[in-house]
Tab-separated table of C-alpha atoms (C1' of nucleotides) in Angstrom:
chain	number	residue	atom	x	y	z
A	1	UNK	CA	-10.466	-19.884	34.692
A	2	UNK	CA	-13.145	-21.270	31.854
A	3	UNK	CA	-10.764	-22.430	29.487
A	4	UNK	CA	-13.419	-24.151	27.960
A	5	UNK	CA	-15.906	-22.395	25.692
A	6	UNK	CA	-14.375	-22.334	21.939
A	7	UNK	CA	-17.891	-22.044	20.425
A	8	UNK	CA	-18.996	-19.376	17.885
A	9	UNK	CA	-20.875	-16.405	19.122
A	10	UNK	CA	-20.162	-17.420	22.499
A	11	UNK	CA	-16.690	-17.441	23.308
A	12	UNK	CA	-15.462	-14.303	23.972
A	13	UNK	CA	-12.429	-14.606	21.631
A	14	UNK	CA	-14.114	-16.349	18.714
A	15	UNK	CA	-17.037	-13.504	18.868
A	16	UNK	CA	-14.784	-10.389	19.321
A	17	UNK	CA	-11.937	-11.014	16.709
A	18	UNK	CA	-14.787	-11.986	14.160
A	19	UNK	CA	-15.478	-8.574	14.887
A	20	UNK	CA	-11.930	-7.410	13.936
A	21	UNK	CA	-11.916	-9.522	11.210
A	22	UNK	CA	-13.027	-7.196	8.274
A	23	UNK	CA	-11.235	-4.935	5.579
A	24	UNK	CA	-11.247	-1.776	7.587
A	25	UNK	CA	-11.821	-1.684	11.151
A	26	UNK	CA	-8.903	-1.688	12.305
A	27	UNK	CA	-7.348	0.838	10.186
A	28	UNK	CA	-10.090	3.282	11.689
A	29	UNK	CA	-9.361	2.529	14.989
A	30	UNK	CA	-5.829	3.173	14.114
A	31	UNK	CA	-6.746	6.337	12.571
A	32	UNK	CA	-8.479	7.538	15.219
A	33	UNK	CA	-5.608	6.909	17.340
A	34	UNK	CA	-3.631	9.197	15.393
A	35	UNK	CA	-6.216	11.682	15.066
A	36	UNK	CA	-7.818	11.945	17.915
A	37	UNK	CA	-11.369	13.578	16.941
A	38	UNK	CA	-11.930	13.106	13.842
A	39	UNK	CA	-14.714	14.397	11.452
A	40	UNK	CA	-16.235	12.300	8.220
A	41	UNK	CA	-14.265	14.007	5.847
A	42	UNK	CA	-10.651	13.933	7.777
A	43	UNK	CA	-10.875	9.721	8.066
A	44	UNK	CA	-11.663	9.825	4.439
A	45	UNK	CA	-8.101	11.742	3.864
A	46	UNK	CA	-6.527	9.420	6.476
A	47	UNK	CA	-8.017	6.280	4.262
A	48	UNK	CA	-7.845	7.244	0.849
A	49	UNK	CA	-9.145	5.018	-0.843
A	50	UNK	CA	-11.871	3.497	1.707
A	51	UNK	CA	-15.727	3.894	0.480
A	52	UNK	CA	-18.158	5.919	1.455
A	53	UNK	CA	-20.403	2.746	2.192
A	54	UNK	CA	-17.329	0.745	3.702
A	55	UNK	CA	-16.540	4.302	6.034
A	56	UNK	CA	-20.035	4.447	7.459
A	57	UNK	CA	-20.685	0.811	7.912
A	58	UNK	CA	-17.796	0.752	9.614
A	59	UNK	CA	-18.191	3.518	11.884
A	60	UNK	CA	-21.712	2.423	12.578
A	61	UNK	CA	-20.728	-1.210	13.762
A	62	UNK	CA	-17.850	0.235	15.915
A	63	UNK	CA	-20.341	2.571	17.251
A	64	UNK	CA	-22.484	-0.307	18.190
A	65	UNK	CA	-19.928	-1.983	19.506
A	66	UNK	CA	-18.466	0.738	21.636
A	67	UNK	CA	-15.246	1.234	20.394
A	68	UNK	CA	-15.997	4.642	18.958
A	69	UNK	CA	-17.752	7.867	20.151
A	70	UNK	CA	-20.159	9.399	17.548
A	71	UNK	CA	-21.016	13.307	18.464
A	72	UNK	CA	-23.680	14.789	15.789
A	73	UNK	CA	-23.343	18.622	15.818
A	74	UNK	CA	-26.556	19.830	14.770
A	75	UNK	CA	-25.390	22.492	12.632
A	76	UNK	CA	-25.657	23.762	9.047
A	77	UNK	CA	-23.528	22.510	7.553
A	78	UNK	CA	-23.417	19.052	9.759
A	79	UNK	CA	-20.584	18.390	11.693
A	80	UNK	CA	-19.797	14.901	13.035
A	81	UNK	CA	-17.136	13.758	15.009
A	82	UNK	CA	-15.682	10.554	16.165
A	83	UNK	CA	-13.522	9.607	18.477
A	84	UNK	CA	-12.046	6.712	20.451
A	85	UNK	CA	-14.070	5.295	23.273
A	86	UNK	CA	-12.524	3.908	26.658
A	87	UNK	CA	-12.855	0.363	25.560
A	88	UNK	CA	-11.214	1.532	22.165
A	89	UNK	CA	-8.428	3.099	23.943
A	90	UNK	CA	-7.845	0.362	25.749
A	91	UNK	CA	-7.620	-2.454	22.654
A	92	UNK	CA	-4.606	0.285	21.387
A	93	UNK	CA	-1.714	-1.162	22.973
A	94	UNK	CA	-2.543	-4.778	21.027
A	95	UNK	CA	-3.151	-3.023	18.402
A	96	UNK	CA	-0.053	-0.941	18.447
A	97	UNK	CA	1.886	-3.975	19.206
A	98	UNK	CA	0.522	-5.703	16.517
A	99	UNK	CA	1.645	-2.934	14.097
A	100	UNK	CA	5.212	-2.491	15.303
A	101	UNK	CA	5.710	-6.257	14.616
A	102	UNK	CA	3.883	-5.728	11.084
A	103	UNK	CA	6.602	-3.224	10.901
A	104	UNK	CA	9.449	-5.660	11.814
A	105	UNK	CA	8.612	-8.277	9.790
A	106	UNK	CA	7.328	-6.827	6.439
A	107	UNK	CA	10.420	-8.018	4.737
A	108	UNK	CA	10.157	-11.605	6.034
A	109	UNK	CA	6.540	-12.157	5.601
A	110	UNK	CA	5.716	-10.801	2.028
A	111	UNK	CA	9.918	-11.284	1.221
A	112	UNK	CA	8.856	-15.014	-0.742
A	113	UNK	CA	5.781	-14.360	-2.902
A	114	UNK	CA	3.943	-12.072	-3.905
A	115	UNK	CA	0.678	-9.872	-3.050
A	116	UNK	CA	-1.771	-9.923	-6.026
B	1	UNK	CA	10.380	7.758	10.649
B	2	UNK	CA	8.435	6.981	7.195
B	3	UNK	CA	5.087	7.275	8.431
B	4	UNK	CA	4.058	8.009	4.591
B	5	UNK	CA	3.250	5.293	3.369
B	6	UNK	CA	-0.660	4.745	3.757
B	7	UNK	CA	-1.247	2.359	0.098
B	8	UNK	CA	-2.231	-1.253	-0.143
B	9	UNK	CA	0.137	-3.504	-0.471
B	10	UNK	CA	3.145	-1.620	0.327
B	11	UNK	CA	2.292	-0.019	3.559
B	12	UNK	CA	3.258	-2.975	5.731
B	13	UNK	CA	0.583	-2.337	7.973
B	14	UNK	CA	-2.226	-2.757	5.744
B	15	UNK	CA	-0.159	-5.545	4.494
B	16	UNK	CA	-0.084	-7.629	7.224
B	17	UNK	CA	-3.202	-6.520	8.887
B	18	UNK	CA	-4.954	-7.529	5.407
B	19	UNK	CA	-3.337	-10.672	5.779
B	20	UNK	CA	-4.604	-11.506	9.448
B	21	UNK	CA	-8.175	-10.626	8.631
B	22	UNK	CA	-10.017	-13.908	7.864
B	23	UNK	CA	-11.488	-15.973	9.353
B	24	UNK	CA	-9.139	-18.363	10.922
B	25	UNK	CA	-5.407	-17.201	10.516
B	26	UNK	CA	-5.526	-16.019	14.208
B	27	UNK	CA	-7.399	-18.742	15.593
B	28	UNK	CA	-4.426	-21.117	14.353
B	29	UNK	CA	-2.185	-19.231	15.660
B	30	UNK	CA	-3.514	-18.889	19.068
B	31	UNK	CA	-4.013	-23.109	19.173
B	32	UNK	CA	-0.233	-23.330	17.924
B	33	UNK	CA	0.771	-21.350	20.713
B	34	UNK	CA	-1.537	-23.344	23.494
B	35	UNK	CA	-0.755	-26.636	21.987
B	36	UNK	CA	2.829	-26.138	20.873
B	37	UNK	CA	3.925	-28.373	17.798
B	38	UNK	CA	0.179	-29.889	16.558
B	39	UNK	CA	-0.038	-32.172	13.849
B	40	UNK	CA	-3.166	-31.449	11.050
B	41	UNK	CA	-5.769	-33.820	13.272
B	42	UNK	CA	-4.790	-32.228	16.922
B	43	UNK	CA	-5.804	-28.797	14.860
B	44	UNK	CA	-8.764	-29.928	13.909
B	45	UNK	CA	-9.943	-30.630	16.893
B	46	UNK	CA	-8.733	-27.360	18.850
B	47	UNK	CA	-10.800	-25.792	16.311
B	48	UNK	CA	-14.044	-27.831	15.757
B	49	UNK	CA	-15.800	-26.258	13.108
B	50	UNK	CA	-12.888	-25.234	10.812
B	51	UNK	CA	-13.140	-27.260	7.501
B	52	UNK	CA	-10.777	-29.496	5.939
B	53	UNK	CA	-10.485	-27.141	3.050
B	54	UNK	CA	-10.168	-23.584	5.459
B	55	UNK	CA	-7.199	-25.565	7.392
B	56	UNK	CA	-5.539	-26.273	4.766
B	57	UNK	CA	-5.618	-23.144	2.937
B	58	UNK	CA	-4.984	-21.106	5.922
B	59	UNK	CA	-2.064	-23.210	7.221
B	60	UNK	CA	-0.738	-22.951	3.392
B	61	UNK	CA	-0.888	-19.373	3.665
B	62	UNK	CA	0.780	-18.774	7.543
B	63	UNK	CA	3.474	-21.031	6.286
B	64	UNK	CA	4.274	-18.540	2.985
B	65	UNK	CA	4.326	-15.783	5.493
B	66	UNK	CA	6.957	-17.736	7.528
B	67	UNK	CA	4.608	-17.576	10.470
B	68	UNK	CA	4.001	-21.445	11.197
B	69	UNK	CA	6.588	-24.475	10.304
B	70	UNK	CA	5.408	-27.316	8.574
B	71	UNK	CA	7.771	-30.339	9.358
B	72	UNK	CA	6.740	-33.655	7.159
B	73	UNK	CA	7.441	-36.846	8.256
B	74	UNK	CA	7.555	-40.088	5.677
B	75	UNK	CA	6.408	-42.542	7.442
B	76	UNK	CA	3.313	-44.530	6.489
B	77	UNK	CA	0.489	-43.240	7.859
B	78	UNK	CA	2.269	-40.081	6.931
B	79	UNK	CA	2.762	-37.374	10.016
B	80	UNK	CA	2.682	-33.581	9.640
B	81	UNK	CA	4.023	-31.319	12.693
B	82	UNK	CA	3.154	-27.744	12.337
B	83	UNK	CA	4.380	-25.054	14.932
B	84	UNK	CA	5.508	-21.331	14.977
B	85	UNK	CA	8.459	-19.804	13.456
B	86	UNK	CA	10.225	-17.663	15.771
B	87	UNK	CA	8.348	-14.660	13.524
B	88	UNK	CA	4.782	-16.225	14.605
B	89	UNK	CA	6.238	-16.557	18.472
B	90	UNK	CA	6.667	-12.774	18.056
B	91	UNK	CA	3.443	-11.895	17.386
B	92	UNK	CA	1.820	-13.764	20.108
B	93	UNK	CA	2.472	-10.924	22.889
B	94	UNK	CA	-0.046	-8.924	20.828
B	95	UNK	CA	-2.473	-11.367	19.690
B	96	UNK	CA	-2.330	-12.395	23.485
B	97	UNK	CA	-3.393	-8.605	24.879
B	98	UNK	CA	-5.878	-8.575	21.814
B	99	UNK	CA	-7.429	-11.472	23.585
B	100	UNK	CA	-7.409	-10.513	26.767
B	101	UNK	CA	-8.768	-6.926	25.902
B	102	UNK	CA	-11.643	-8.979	24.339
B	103	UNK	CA	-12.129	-11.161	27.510
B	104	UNK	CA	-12.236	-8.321	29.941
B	105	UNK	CA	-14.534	-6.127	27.388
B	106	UNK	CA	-17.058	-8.935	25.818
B	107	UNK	CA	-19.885	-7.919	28.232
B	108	UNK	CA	-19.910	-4.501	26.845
B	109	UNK	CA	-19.308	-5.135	23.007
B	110	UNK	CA	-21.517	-7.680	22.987
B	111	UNK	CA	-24.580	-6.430	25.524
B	112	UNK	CA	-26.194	-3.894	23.215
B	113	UNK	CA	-27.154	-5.813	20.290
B	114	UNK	CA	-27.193	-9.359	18.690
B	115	UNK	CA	-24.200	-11.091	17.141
B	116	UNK	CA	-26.234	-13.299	13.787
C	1	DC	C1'	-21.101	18.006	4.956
C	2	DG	C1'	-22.198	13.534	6.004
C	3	DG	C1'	-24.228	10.400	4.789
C	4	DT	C1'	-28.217	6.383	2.122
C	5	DA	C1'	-29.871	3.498	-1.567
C	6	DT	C1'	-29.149	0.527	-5.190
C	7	DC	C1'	-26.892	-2.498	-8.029
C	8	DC	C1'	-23.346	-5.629	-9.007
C	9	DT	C1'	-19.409	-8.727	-8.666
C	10	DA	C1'	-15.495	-11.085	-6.703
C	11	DT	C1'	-14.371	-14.420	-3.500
C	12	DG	C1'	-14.275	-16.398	1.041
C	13	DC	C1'	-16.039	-20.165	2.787
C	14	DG	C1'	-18.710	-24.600	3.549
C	15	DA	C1'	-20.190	-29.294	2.016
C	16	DT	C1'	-19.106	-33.230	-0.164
C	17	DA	C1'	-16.423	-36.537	-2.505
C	18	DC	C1'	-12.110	-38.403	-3.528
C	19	DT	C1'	-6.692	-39.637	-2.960
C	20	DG	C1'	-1.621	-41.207	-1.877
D	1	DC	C1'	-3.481	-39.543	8.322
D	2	DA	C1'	-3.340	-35.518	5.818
D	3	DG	C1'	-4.735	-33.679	2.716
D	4	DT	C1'	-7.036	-32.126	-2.915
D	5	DA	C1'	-10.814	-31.282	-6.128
D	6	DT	C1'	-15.098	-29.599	-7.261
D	7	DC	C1'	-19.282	-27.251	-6.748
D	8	DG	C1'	-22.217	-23.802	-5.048
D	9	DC	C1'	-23.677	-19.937	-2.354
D	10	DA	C1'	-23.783	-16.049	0.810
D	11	DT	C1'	-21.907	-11.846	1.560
D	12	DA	C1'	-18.305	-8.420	1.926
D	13	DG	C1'	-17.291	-4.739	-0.441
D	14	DG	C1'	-16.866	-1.344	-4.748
D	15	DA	C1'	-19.172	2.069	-8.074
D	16	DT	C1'	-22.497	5.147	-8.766
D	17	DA	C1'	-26.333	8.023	-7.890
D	18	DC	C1'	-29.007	10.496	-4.828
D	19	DC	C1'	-30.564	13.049	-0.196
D	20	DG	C1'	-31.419	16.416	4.147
DNA sequence: CGGTATCCTATGCGATACTG
DNA sequence: CAGTATCGCATAGGATACCG
């Protein structure tokens, strides 16, 4: 019951949606929801038009912040695959709430202007 | 069942979610929904370090996507009441599990490494 | 295949000053 | 009180080339 802190880094709310705050974390996470393990190459197809930079910082600060699982097969060719974590799994149901209302409301929200 | 459509901006989830990912959209929110109908001032202060200028923009913006009201009253000193629209009540249920998820897993995001 | 490294630019955002 | 207007910068992110 610490209703209190609403500083930046420290507040647990401030800190962690900063973290969801970006172009394309989210849409990985939701990816790898759908997808289940996942290699390089198949969240690529599942985000067309994501960069190669923007894919692998991404992965590597979700990594960090264990949301995702990172598995290096040392093969040749490499194989890598990534997958939700525990903690990931468990931000899904927001997540997937959030979506079903982006669903609902597309119409009203981007209904009055446009989207350059 | 269209679960096609994966393009920015007509894919309404990567609509909306591109909409919700600055900086502050979801921190007004949340203080709309603690503090109920806020005028500009009682905003600033639920949210200390926002700017004049952020506020403003991003309370522009959640009012073209019908998610806040903005009710202005002539008087002199002028007053401005902003709440949520019944579409920006909806979304609360999520935002509020996207919270909690980030309450109950800040130890573990947050241990490994530094937030700048 | 699964990435880095480098360069570059658009813009989100803050600070400050001003206004009806 | 509730905002604009203006300036300036840091950085998020794209394009391209290269690597083990």
């Amino acid at each position: 019951m610490r209703e209190l802190d609403i500083n930046f880094p420290t507040c647990p709310v401030r800190n962690i949606l900063s973290r969801m705050s970006d172009k394309w974390s989210l849409l990985v996470l939701r990816a790898l929801q759908k997808g289940g393990v996942m290699r390089y190459k198949d969240l690529r197809n599942a985000i067309p038009d994501i960069s190669q930079k923007m894919l692998s910082s991404t992965l590597k600060r979700l990594e960090e912040d264990c949301l995702i699982n990172r598995e290096m097969h040392k093969e040749i060719p490499p194989r890598v695959e990534y997958s939700l974590t525990e903690t990931g799994k468990e931000l899904m149901p927001a997540l997937v709430m959030m979506i079903e209302w982006a669903r609902e409301h597309f119409d009203v929200i981007t209904g009055q202007q446009s989207m350059p």
